Short mmCIF file of C-alpha atoms in Angstrom, two decimals:
data_model
loop_
_atom_site.label_atom_id
_atom_site.label_comp_id
_atom_site.label_asym_id
_atom_site.label_seq_id
_atom_site.Cartn_x
_atom_site.Cartn_y
_atom_site.Cartn_z
CA MET A 1 -11.86 19.63 -17.60
CA ALA A 2 -9.53 18.86 -14.69
CA LEU A 3 -9.91 15.77 -12.57
CA SER A 4 -9.05 17.07 -9.12
CA LEU A 5 -7.73 15.26 -6.09
CA THR A 6 -10.43 15.24 -3.40
CA VAL A 7 -10.12 14.67 0.36
CA VAL A 8 -13.23 14.00 2.44
CA CYS A 9 -13.33 13.97 6.24
CA ALA A 10 -16.18 12.39 8.21
CA TRP A 11 -16.62 12.37 11.98
CA GLY A 12 -17.09 9.22 14.01
CA PRO A 13 -17.37 8.52 17.74
CA ARG A 14 -13.80 7.15 17.77
CA PRO A 15 -10.96 6.55 15.31
CA ALA A 16 -12.19 4.38 12.49
CA VAL A 17 -10.95 3.92 8.93
CA ALA A 18 -8.51 5.82 6.76
CA GLY A 19 -7.98 4.77 3.17
CA THR A 20 -8.72 5.20 -0.49
CA GLY A 21 -11.29 3.57 -2.68
CA GLY A 22 -13.46 4.02 -5.72
CA THR A 23 -16.98 3.32 -6.90
CA ALA A 24 -18.67 3.75 -10.24
CA ALA A 25 -19.75 7.21 -9.15
CA HIS A 26 -16.68 8.50 -7.28
CA LEU A 27 -12.94 8.01 -6.91
CA ARG A 28 -11.49 9.81 -3.93
CA PRO A 29 -9.44 9.28 -0.76
CA ALA A 30 -11.45 9.30 2.45
CA LEU A 31 -10.67 9.76 6.13
CA SER A 32 -12.84 8.94 9.12
CA SER A 33 -11.59 10.79 12.19
CA SER A 34 -12.15 10.70 15.94
CA ALA A 35 -12.68 14.32 16.95
CA GLY A 36 -15.41 16.84 16.33
CA PRO A 37 -19.18 17.24 16.37
CA GLY A 38 -21.92 15.79 14.25
CA THR A 39 -23.54 12.48 13.47
CA PRO A 40 -21.05 9.61 13.16
CA GLY A 41 -20.07 9.30 9.53
CA SER A 42 -21.33 12.76 8.59
CA GLN A 43 -19.10 14.81 6.31
CA VAL A 44 -17.26 17.62 8.06
CA TRP A 45 -15.06 18.94 5.28
CA GLU A 46 -14.00 18.31 1.73
CA LYS A 47 -10.94 19.68 -0.02
CA ARG A 48 -10.01 19.50 -3.69
CA TYR A 49 -6.63 20.06 -5.29
CA ASN A 50 -6.18 20.98 -8.95
CA GLY A 51 -2.55 21.05 -10.05
CA PRO A 52 -0.91 23.75 -12.17
CA GLY A 53 -1.49 21.77 -15.36
CA ASP A 54 -5.28 22.05 -14.86
CA ALA A 55 -5.63 18.43 -15.99
CA ASP A 56 -5.72 15.00 -14.38
CA ASP A 57 -4.80 14.72 -10.70
CA SER A 58 -5.46 11.51 -8.76
CA ALA A 59 -4.62 10.50 -5.20
CA SER A 60 -2.89 7.23 -4.42
CA ALA A 61 -2.18 7.23 -0.67
CA LEU A 62 -3.23 8.86 2.61
CA ALA A 63 -1.76 8.92 6.12
CA VAL A 64 -2.46 10.68 9.42
CA SER A 65 0.15 12.08 11.80
CA PRO A 66 0.62 10.12 15.06
CA ASP A 67 -1.08 12.85 17.08
CA GLY A 68 -4.04 12.96 14.68
CA SER A 69 -3.60 16.64 13.86
CA THR A 70 -2.56 16.41 10.21
CA VAL A 71 -3.76 14.47 7.17
CA PHE A 72 -1.31 13.84 4.34
CA VAL A 73 -2.39 12.91 0.82
CA THR A 74 -0.18 12.15 -2.14
CA GLY A 75 -0.82 11.35 -5.77
CA ARG A 76 0.08 12.20 -9.33
CA SER A 77 -0.69 15.66 -10.65
CA ILE A 78 -0.18 17.15 -14.11
CA GLY A 79 2.31 20.01 -13.93
CA SER A 80 2.74 23.09 -16.07
CA LEU A 81 4.96 21.15 -18.51
CA GLY A 82 2.25 18.59 -19.18
CA SER A 83 3.67 15.57 -17.33
CA TYR A 84 2.84 14.05 -13.97
CA ASP A 85 4.63 15.18 -10.80
CA TYR A 86 4.44 13.94 -7.24
CA ALA A 87 2.02 16.13 -5.29
CA ILE A 88 1.74 15.93 -1.51
CA ALA A 89 -0.70 17.99 0.53
CA ALA A 90 -0.91 18.45 4.30
CA TYR A 91 -4.30 19.36 5.78
CA GLU A 92 -5.40 20.25 9.30
CA ALA A 93 -7.39 17.18 10.30
CA SER A 94 -10.11 19.01 12.21
CA THR A 95 -10.91 21.70 9.63
CA GLY A 96 -9.34 20.71 6.31
CA THR A 97 -7.26 23.88 6.25
CA VAL A 98 -4.35 23.47 3.86
CA ARG A 99 -1.07 23.59 5.74
CA TRP A 100 1.14 23.15 2.71
CA ILE A 101 1.32 21.56 -0.73
CA LYS A 102 4.59 20.43 -2.31
CA ARG A 103 5.45 18.98 -5.69
CA TYR A 104 8.37 16.90 -6.92
CA ASP A 105 9.50 16.77 -10.55
CA GLY A 106 12.34 14.32 -11.10
CA PRO A 107 15.54 15.02 -13.06
CA GLY A 108 14.23 13.44 -16.27
CA GLY A 109 11.45 15.98 -16.71
CA GLY A 110 8.99 13.16 -17.45
CA SER A 111 6.25 11.55 -15.40
CA ASP A 112 6.70 11.14 -11.65
CA VAL A 113 4.05 9.00 -9.95
CA PRO A 114 3.96 8.45 -6.16
CA TYR A 115 2.37 5.28 -4.79
CA ALA A 116 2.94 5.31 -1.03
CA LEU A 117 3.67 7.54 1.94
CA ALA A 118 4.47 7.14 5.62
CA VAL A 119 4.88 9.42 8.64
CA SER A 120 7.72 9.07 11.14
CA PRO A 121 6.70 7.79 14.61
CA ASP A 122 7.61 11.14 16.17
CA GLY A 123 5.47 13.00 13.62
CA THR A 124 8.24 15.26 12.35
CA THR A 125 8.80 13.86 8.85
CA VAL A 126 6.63 12.48 6.05
CA PHE A 127 8.10 10.25 3.35
CA VAL A 128 6.76 9.69 -0.18
CA THR A 129 7.91 7.10 -2.70
CA GLY A 130 7.03 5.95 -6.20
CA ALA A 131 8.36 6.00 -9.75
CA SER A 132 10.26 9.05 -10.98
CA THR A 133 11.68 9.60 -14.46
CA ALA A 134 15.47 9.72 -14.58
CA SER A 135 17.71 11.52 -17.05
CA ASN A 136 17.85 8.36 -19.22
CA GLY A 137 14.06 8.47 -19.63
CA TYR A 138 13.35 5.44 -17.44
CA TYR A 139 11.73 5.28 -14.03
CA ASN A 140 13.79 5.08 -10.83
CA TYR A 141 12.56 4.68 -7.28
CA GLY A 142 12.13 8.25 -6.07
CA THR A 143 11.81 8.72 -2.30
CA VAL A 144 11.36 12.21 -0.86
CA ALA A 145 11.33 13.31 2.80
CA TYR A 146 9.49 16.47 3.92
CA ARG A 147 9.41 18.34 7.20
CA VAL A 148 5.88 17.99 8.60
CA SER A 149 5.80 21.44 10.19
CA THR A 150 6.69 23.41 7.05
CA GLY A 151 6.72 21.08 4.04
CA ALA A 152 10.42 21.83 3.51
CA ARG A 153 12.17 19.09 1.57
CA VAL A 154 14.70 17.27 3.75
CA TRP A 155 16.21 14.88 1.22
CA VAL A 156 15.66 12.99 -2.03
CA ALA A 157 16.97 9.46 -2.60
CA ARG A 158 16.81 7.65 -5.92
CA TYR A 159 17.44 4.01 -6.77
CA ASN A 160 18.30 2.73 -10.24
CA GLY A 161 18.37 -1.06 -10.49
CA SER A 162 20.99 -3.22 -12.11
CA GLY A 163 19.07 -3.30 -15.40
CA ASN A 164 19.32 0.49 -15.73
CA THR A 165 15.71 0.70 -16.92
CA ASP A 166 12.36 0.92 -15.15
CA ASP A 167 12.12 0.73 -11.34
CA THR A 168 8.88 1.47 -9.49
CA ALA A 169 8.56 1.68 -5.69
CA THR A 170 5.13 0.65 -4.44
CA ALA A 171 5.40 0.48 -0.63
CA ILE A 172 7.15 2.24 2.24
CA GLY A 173 7.52 1.79 6.00
CA LEU A 174 9.66 2.76 8.99
CA ASN A 175 11.11 0.88 11.93
CA GLN A 176 9.77 1.45 15.44
CA ASP A 177 12.14 4.25 16.41
CA GLY A 178 11.88 5.99 13.05
CA THR A 179 15.57 5.75 12.19
CA ILE A 180 15.26 3.61 9.04
CA VAL A 181 12.95 3.98 6.03
CA PHE A 182 12.24 0.88 3.94
CA VAL A 183 11.05 1.01 0.33
CA THR A 184 10.16 -1.89 -1.95
CA GLY A 185 8.75 -2.48 -5.42
CA ARG A 186 9.76 -3.85 -8.80
CA SER A 187 13.15 -3.18 -10.35
CA PHE A 188 14.47 -4.28 -13.72
CA GLY A 189 17.46 -6.55 -13.28
CA SER A 190 20.46 -7.40 -15.41
CA SER A 191 18.75 -10.64 -16.49
CA GLY A 192 16.11 -8.66 -18.35
CA SER A 193 13.12 -9.02 -16.03
CA TYR A 194 11.72 -7.40 -12.89
CA ASP A 195 12.96 -8.42 -9.44
CA TYR A 196 11.84 -7.45 -5.96
CA ALA A 197 14.14 -4.65 -4.78
CA THR A 198 14.01 -3.56 -1.15
CA VAL A 199 16.05 -0.53 -0.09
CA ALA A 200 16.78 0.74 3.42
CA TYR A 201 17.63 4.42 3.98
CA ARG A 202 18.74 6.36 7.03
CA ALA A 203 15.62 8.38 7.84
CA SER A 204 17.45 11.54 8.89
CA THR A 205 19.68 11.87 5.82
CA GLY A 206 18.45 9.55 3.06
CA ASP A 207 21.78 7.71 3.02
CA ARG A 208 21.35 4.21 1.61
CA LEU A 209 22.02 1.48 4.19
CA TRP A 210 21.40 -1.66 2.13
CA VAL A 211 19.67 -3.04 -0.97
CA ARG A 212 18.34 -6.56 -1.37
CA ARG A 213 17.00 -8.03 -4.59
CA TYR A 214 14.97 -11.20 -5.06
CA ASP A 215 14.73 -13.11 -8.35
CA GLY A 216 12.33 -16.05 -8.07
CA ALA A 217 12.80 -19.63 -9.17
CA GLY A 218 11.18 -19.03 -12.55
CA SER A 219 13.64 -16.29 -13.52
CA GLY A 220 10.70 -14.25 -14.79
CA PHE A 221 8.98 -11.18 -13.40
CA ASP A 222 9.03 -10.70 -9.61
CA ILE A 223 6.99 -7.74 -8.38
CA ALA A 224 6.92 -6.64 -4.74
CA THR A 225 3.66 -4.95 -3.82
CA ALA A 226 3.62 -4.50 -0.04
CA LEU A 227 5.84 -4.11 3.00
CA ALA A 228 5.45 -4.34 6.78
CA VAL A 229 7.83 -3.83 9.70
CA SER A 230 7.76 -5.86 12.91
CA ARG A 231 6.53 -4.07 16.02
CA ASP A 232 10.00 -4.22 17.59
CA GLY A 233 11.57 -2.86 14.40
CA SER A 234 13.94 -5.80 13.98
CA THR A 235 12.43 -7.29 10.81
CA VAL A 236 11.02 -5.99 7.54
CA PHE A 237 8.64 -8.21 5.57
CA VAL A 238 8.03 -7.93 1.82
CA THR A 239 5.44 -9.69 -0.33
CA GLY A 240 4.12 -9.67 -3.89
CA GLY A 241 4.09 -11.93 -6.93
CA SER A 242 7.04 -14.02 -8.08
CA THR A 243 7.32 -16.21 -11.18
CA GLY A 244 7.59 -19.89 -10.31
CA ALA A 245 9.12 -22.77 -12.22
CA SER A 246 5.81 -23.26 -14.05
CA GLY A 247 6.00 -19.72 -15.42
CA VAL A 248 3.11 -18.21 -13.40
CA PHE A 249 3.08 -15.96 -10.35
CA HIS A 250 3.10 -17.30 -6.80
CA TYR A 251 2.91 -15.36 -3.54
CA ALA A 252 6.49 -14.81 -2.36
CA THR A 253 7.03 -13.40 1.14
CA LEU A 254 10.48 -12.58 2.51
CA ALA A 255 11.79 -11.49 5.90
CA TYR A 256 14.93 -9.37 6.24
CA ALA A 257 16.86 -8.20 9.31
CA SER A 258 16.14 -4.49 9.36
CA MET A 259 19.63 -3.37 10.38
CA THR A 260 21.66 -5.49 7.97
CA GLY A 261 19.30 -6.67 5.24
CA ASP A 262 20.20 -10.31 5.92
CA GLU A 263 17.52 -12.64 4.56
CA LEU A 264 15.86 -14.49 7.46
CA TRP A 265 13.36 -16.62 5.56
CA ILE A 266 11.33 -16.87 2.37
CA LYS A 267 7.98 -18.56 1.82
CA ARG A 268 6.05 -19.11 -1.40
CA TYR A 269 2.38 -19.96 -1.88
CA ASN A 270 1.00 -21.62 -5.02
CA GLY A 271 -2.80 -21.82 -5.25
CA HIS A 272 -5.09 -24.61 -6.41
CA GLY A 273 -5.43 -23.48 -10.02
CA THR A 274 -3.05 -23.30 -12.94
CA GLY A 275 -3.23 -19.49 -13.09
CA GLY A 276 -1.25 -16.94 -11.14
CA ASP A 277 -1.25 -15.82 -7.51
CA LEU A 278 -0.43 -12.25 -6.47
CA ALA A 279 -0.18 -10.95 -2.90
CA ASN A 280 -1.34 -7.35 -2.51
CA ALA A 281 -1.16 -6.64 1.24
CA ILE A 282 0.70 -7.63 4.38
CA ALA A 283 0.35 -6.90 8.11
CA VAL A 284 1.96 -7.92 11.40
CA SER A 285 -0.07 -8.80 14.50
CA PRO A 286 0.18 -6.31 17.41
CA ASP A 287 2.19 -8.76 19.52
CA GLY A 288 4.58 -9.36 16.62
CA THR A 289 4.10 -13.12 16.48
CA GLY A 290 1.86 -13.39 13.42
CA LEU A 291 2.24 -12.23 9.82
CA PHE A 292 -0.69 -12.09 7.40
CA VAL A 293 -0.60 -11.87 3.61
CA THR A 294 -3.55 -11.53 1.25
CA GLY A 295 -4.25 -11.07 -2.44
CA TYR A 296 -5.71 -13.23 -5.17
CA SER A 297 -5.07 -16.80 -6.21
CA SER A 298 -6.29 -18.79 -9.18
CA GLY A 299 -8.97 -21.30 -8.23
CA PRO A 300 -9.69 -24.73 -9.72
CA ALA A 301 -12.05 -23.20 -12.31
CA GLY A 302 -9.49 -20.57 -13.27
CA ASP A 303 -11.12 -17.51 -11.69
CA PRO A 304 -9.19 -15.86 -8.85
CA ASP A 305 -10.29 -16.01 -5.21
CA TYR A 306 -9.17 -14.13 -2.12
CA VAL A 307 -6.42 -16.11 -0.41
CA THR A 308 -5.16 -15.09 3.03
CA VAL A 309 -2.12 -16.83 4.50
CA ALA A 310 -0.99 -16.66 8.14
CA TYR A 311 2.67 -17.22 9.02
CA GLU A 312 4.69 -17.34 12.19
CA ALA A 313 6.60 -14.06 11.93
CA SER A 314 9.84 -15.32 13.46
CA SER A 315 10.26 -18.44 11.31
CA GLY A 316 7.86 -18.18 8.37
CA ALA A 317 6.13 -21.39 9.42
CA GLY A 318 2.67 -21.59 7.88
CA LEU A 319 -0.22 -21.36 10.35
CA TRP A 320 -3.29 -21.41 8.11
CA VAL A 321 -4.59 -20.59 4.61
CA ARG A 322 -8.13 -19.42 3.86
CA ARG A 323 -9.81 -18.89 0.50
CA PHE A 324 -12.89 -16.79 -0.22
CA SER A 325 -14.96 -17.10 -3.38
CA GLY A 326 -17.98 -14.84 -3.88
CA SER A 327 -21.50 -15.91 -4.76
CA ALA A 328 -20.95 -15.66 -8.52
CA ASN A 329 -17.93 -18.00 -8.47
CA ALA A 330 -16.15 -15.45 -10.63
CA ALA A 331 -13.25 -13.04 -10.07
CA ASP A 332 -12.53 -12.06 -6.45
CA ALA A 333 -9.36 -10.20 -5.45
CA ALA A 334 -8.27 -9.00 -2.02
CA THR A 335 -6.51 -5.64 -1.94
CA ALA A 336 -5.95 -4.77 1.73
CA LEU A 337 -5.98 -6.16 5.24
CA GLY A 338 -5.71 -5.09 8.87
CA VAL A 339 -5.44 -6.70 12.30
CA SER A 340 -7.46 -5.74 15.37
CA GLN A 341 -5.53 -4.07 18.18
CA ASP A 342 -6.16 -7.00 20.51
CA GLY A 343 -4.70 -9.32 17.89
CA ASP A 344 -7.78 -11.55 17.74
CA VAL A 345 -9.17 -10.73 14.28
CA VAL A 346 -7.70 -10.14 10.82
CA TYR A 347 -9.86 -8.21 8.35
CA VAL A 348 -9.50 -8.57 4.58
CA THR A 349 -11.16 -6.41 1.94
CA GLY A 350 -11.23 -6.33 -1.84
CA TYR A 351 -13.68 -6.75 -4.67
CA SER A 352 -15.95 -9.70 -5.39
CA THR A 353 -17.99 -10.33 -8.53
CA ALA A 354 -21.74 -10.40 -7.90
CA ALA A 355 -24.35 -12.44 -9.76
CA GLY A 356 -25.04 -9.55 -12.16
CA GLY A 357 -21.42 -9.43 -13.27
CA SER A 358 -20.34 -6.19 -11.57
CA SER A 359 -17.93 -6.13 -8.63
CA ARG A 360 -18.63 -4.95 -5.09
CA TYR A 361 -16.68 -4.48 -1.88
CA ALA A 362 -16.36 -7.71 0.09
CA THR A 363 -14.85 -7.59 3.59
CA VAL A 364 -14.10 -10.80 5.48
CA ALA A 365 -13.15 -11.25 9.14
CA TYR A 366 -11.10 -14.24 10.31
CA ALA A 367 -10.07 -15.43 13.78
CA VAL A 368 -6.31 -14.96 14.04
CA SER A 369 -5.74 -18.09 16.10
CA THR A 370 -7.54 -20.55 13.80
CA GLY A 371 -8.41 -18.78 10.56
CA ALA A 372 -12.10 -19.47 11.16
CA ARG A 373 -14.30 -17.10 9.16
CA LEU A 374 -16.27 -14.84 11.51
CA TRP A 375 -18.32 -12.81 9.02
CA VAL A 376 -18.53 -11.46 5.47
CA LYS A 377 -20.01 -8.09 4.49
CA PHE A 378 -20.66 -6.63 1.03
CA TYR A 379 -21.09 -3.07 -0.20
CA ASP A 380 -22.54 -2.11 -3.59
CA GLY A 381 -22.28 1.60 -4.47
CA PRO A 382 -25.15 3.76 -5.78
CA GLY A 383 -23.81 3.73 -9.33
CA ASP A 384 -24.60 0.01 -9.57
CA GLY A 385 -21.31 -0.56 -11.35
CA ASN A 386 -17.90 -1.82 -10.32
CA ASP A 387 -16.75 -1.00 -6.78
CA HIS A 388 -13.11 -1.58 -5.81
CA PRO A 389 -11.68 -0.79 -2.34
CA TYR A 390 -7.95 -0.20 -2.17
CA ALA A 391 -7.15 0.40 1.51
CA MET A 392 -8.41 -0.19 5.02
CA ALA A 393 -7.50 0.46 8.66
CA VAL A 394 -8.79 -0.80 12.00
CA SER A 395 -9.92 1.44 14.86
CA PRO A 396 -7.76 1.39 18.02
CA ASP A 397 -10.54 -0.27 20.01
CA GLY A 398 -10.89 -2.95 17.33
#
């Protein structure tokens, strides 16, 4: 039986949330849109995609065109040769009509797994990145650009790190004018472990502009998970987990000049416990002054908590740190965050262990200026099992 990629669209009174998530009963990307009739939150359309291999297909990322007319979904899809390919589908946002579906099978003929996508500010091009098997049998970063109007492939750019083995891109973004595409992830280095590797490409051609690698103080694994670009396009920020001198992960957040790749600053965060800390998400405030990073951090008892860190974007100076531990005092991990359009509130979501031992969505709101907690909300799905959100977005009116 095939596991198909599913897209669900629900109407709301105004733009709300786009993202992906899973519960014990369902795993599917979801979009809440601003136009159309019906009760807010009611389902308007649902589309499924079953790849040519008639086997497992799962979505990993979703984006909407700047004008709101098109929904893009990407994920891994079994092809006719029995391995995963990139699959990207474009749907009409109002009706779910399929505009086009494209697949990418890398030169190695093995698995190709996309993890992120982004749309150019002018809405003409959509970019997908992930891990794509090379001719040597190892993963490279594989970034593909498609024309939004037709799905025609514009360019493919691949990055093979200095270790000539596995490289996996996990995040993508563009500068304000859409001229540069930034990709980051984990890349095997010549020292025999993963480093952060951030690559800048010319958006129109795929020409590589610069590459910057980061190998942390512990000379162990360093894995970039998320990327954000400043509102003026001058700076790209990267975060993830980096091995410290003690041999465990810390948050490591870096700022690069977008045009040159020059490192502007680096900040590390080591939590209260002796375990690891891994940042999963990053966002810039609308006015460009604040930078927010969230993920999970080992607590004094050893179980991870949400930890959200606020930095001054220009200098990396720390503004505040806030921890969240759920009612069970067990594992809690933040996976995504967003900032209100007025810049007053930062929202963090993830999963939090409940008293019964299963996990549920837990979303926390903090005041940007002080880090004061404003509210916490939980969601437990109908399957009464584990519920893990993976993405969030904030409506334009906040």
